[in-house]
Amino acid sequence: LCELPFIQACMAYEDKNAAGKSVIAVQIFPAMKALEAMKCEDPQALIQGAVDKFNASVPTYMRVAKVTLRNEDFPRNGAMKIIRNQVQV
């Protein structure tokens, strides 16, 4: 998903659904300049469509069940890697 031009960064993690079952969740920080260049009015729908397309191409156990858009970038270290333990999930 991070290879798409309108997604700047993303992080996958394990979460629980309403039934308490473990599912794959992803937080996405969209590339706002790319979305503005595309004149996208609904980034949530565009990203959800990309996730649905991804889900159709992978086995069931690898499918993303929960998508969250972030308003700010992930916290990063000096090597520009996401500091996973500082991300609110």
GROMACS .gro file of C-alpha atoms in nm:
model
   89
    1LEU     CA    1   0.000   0.000   0.000
    2CYS     CA    2   0.286   0.239   0.074
    3GLU     CA    3   0.392   0.224  -0.290
    4LEU     CA    4   0.079   0.412  -0.403
    5PRO     CA    5   0.147   0.777  -0.492
    6PHE     CA    6  -0.127   0.913  -0.264
    7ILE     CA    7   0.000   0.730   0.048
    8GLN     CA    8   0.303   0.886   0.214
    9ALA     CA    9   0.342   0.638   0.501
   10CYS     CA   10   0.155   0.347   0.652
   11MET     CA   11   0.191   0.110   0.945
   12ALA     CA   12   0.022  -0.227   0.988
   13TYR     CA   13  -0.046  -0.376   1.330
   14GLU     CA   14  -0.267  -0.629   1.507
   15ASP     CA   15  -0.597  -0.505   1.649
   16LYS     CA   16  -0.917  -0.657   1.785
   17ASN     CA   17  -1.255  -0.633   1.613
   18ALA     CA   18  -1.591  -0.595   1.792
   19ALA     CA   19  -1.605  -0.970   1.857
   20GLY     CA   20  -1.258  -0.966   2.016
   21LYS     CA   21  -1.095  -1.150   1.725
   22SER     CA   22  -0.746  -1.046   1.609
   23VAL     CA   23  -0.745  -0.863   1.276
   24ILE     CA   24  -0.492  -0.670   1.069
   25ALA     CA   25  -0.530  -0.294   1.095
   26VAL     CA   26  -0.342  -0.021   0.913
   27GLN     CA   27  -0.285   0.347   0.986
   28ILE     CA   28  -0.222   0.558   0.678
   29PHE     CA   29  -0.075   0.906   0.646
   30PRO     CA   30  -0.195   1.031   0.304
   31ALA     CA   31   0.024   1.238   0.071
   32MET     CA   32  -0.187   1.551   0.068
   33LYS     CA   33  -0.001   1.716  -0.223
   34ALA     CA   34  -0.063   1.412  -0.442
   35LEU     CA   35  -0.432   1.407  -0.341
   36GLU     CA   36  -0.462   1.778  -0.421
   37ALA     CA   37  -0.295   1.723  -0.759
   38MET     CA   38  -0.546   1.444  -0.828
   39LYS     CA   39  -0.825   1.681  -0.717
   40CYS     CA   40  -0.953   1.410  -0.484
   41GLU     CA   41  -1.251   1.527  -0.280
   42ASP     CA   42  -1.282   1.212  -0.066
   43PRO     CA   43  -0.942   1.068   0.033
   44GLN     CA   44  -1.105   0.810   0.264
   45ALA     CA   45  -1.299   0.657  -0.027
   46LEU     CA   46  -0.994   0.657  -0.254
   47ILE     CA   47  -0.775   0.487   0.006
   48GLN     CA   48  -1.049   0.241   0.103
   49GLY     CA   49  -1.080   0.147  -0.266
   50ALA     CA   50  -0.705   0.083  -0.280
   51VAL     CA   51  -0.727  -0.133   0.034
   52ASP     CA   52  -1.021  -0.327  -0.115
   53LYS     CA   53  -0.819  -0.390  -0.431
   54PHE     CA   54  -0.524  -0.507  -0.219
   55ASN     CA   55  -0.752  -0.734  -0.014
   56ALA     CA   56  -0.881  -0.898  -0.332
   57SER     CA   57  -0.527  -0.997  -0.429
   58VAL     CA   58  -0.411  -1.157  -0.103
   59PRO     CA   59  -0.521  -1.461   0.100
   60THR     CA   60  -0.786  -1.415   0.370
   61TYR     CA   61  -0.540  -1.422   0.660
   62MET     CA   62  -0.347  -1.126   0.510
   63ARG     CA   63  -0.646  -0.896   0.450
   64VAL     CA   64  -0.668  -0.554   0.611
   65ALA     CA   65  -0.982  -0.529   0.823
   66LYS     CA   66  -0.947  -0.178   0.967
   67VAL     CA   67  -0.819   0.142   0.803
   68THR     CA   68  -0.743   0.463   0.992
   69LEU     CA   69  -0.628   0.789   0.830
   70ARG     CA   70  -0.385   1.007   1.022
   71ASN     CA   71  -0.373   1.389   1.017
   72GLU     CA   72  -0.004   1.402   1.110
   73ASP     CA   73   0.299   1.197   1.015
   74PHE     CA   74   0.425   0.911   1.230
   75PRO     CA   75   0.695   0.981   1.492
   76ARG     CA   76   1.033   0.895   1.338
   77ASN     CA   77   1.387   0.834   1.457
   78GLY     CA   78   1.710   0.977   1.310
   79ALA     CA   79   1.708   0.718   1.031
   80MET     CA   80   1.351   0.828   0.940
   81LYS     CA   81   1.204   0.494   1.049
   82ILE     CA   82   0.866   0.490   1.223
   83ILE     CA   83   0.897   0.456   1.601
   84ARG     CA   84   0.624   0.193   1.641
   85ASN     CA   85   0.604   0.201   2.022
   86GLN     CA   86   0.519   0.574   2.015
   87VAL     CA   87   0.225   0.537   1.773
   88GLN     CA   88  -0.122   0.551   1.926
   89VAL     CA   89  -0.320   0.247   1.811
   0.00000   0.00000   0.00000
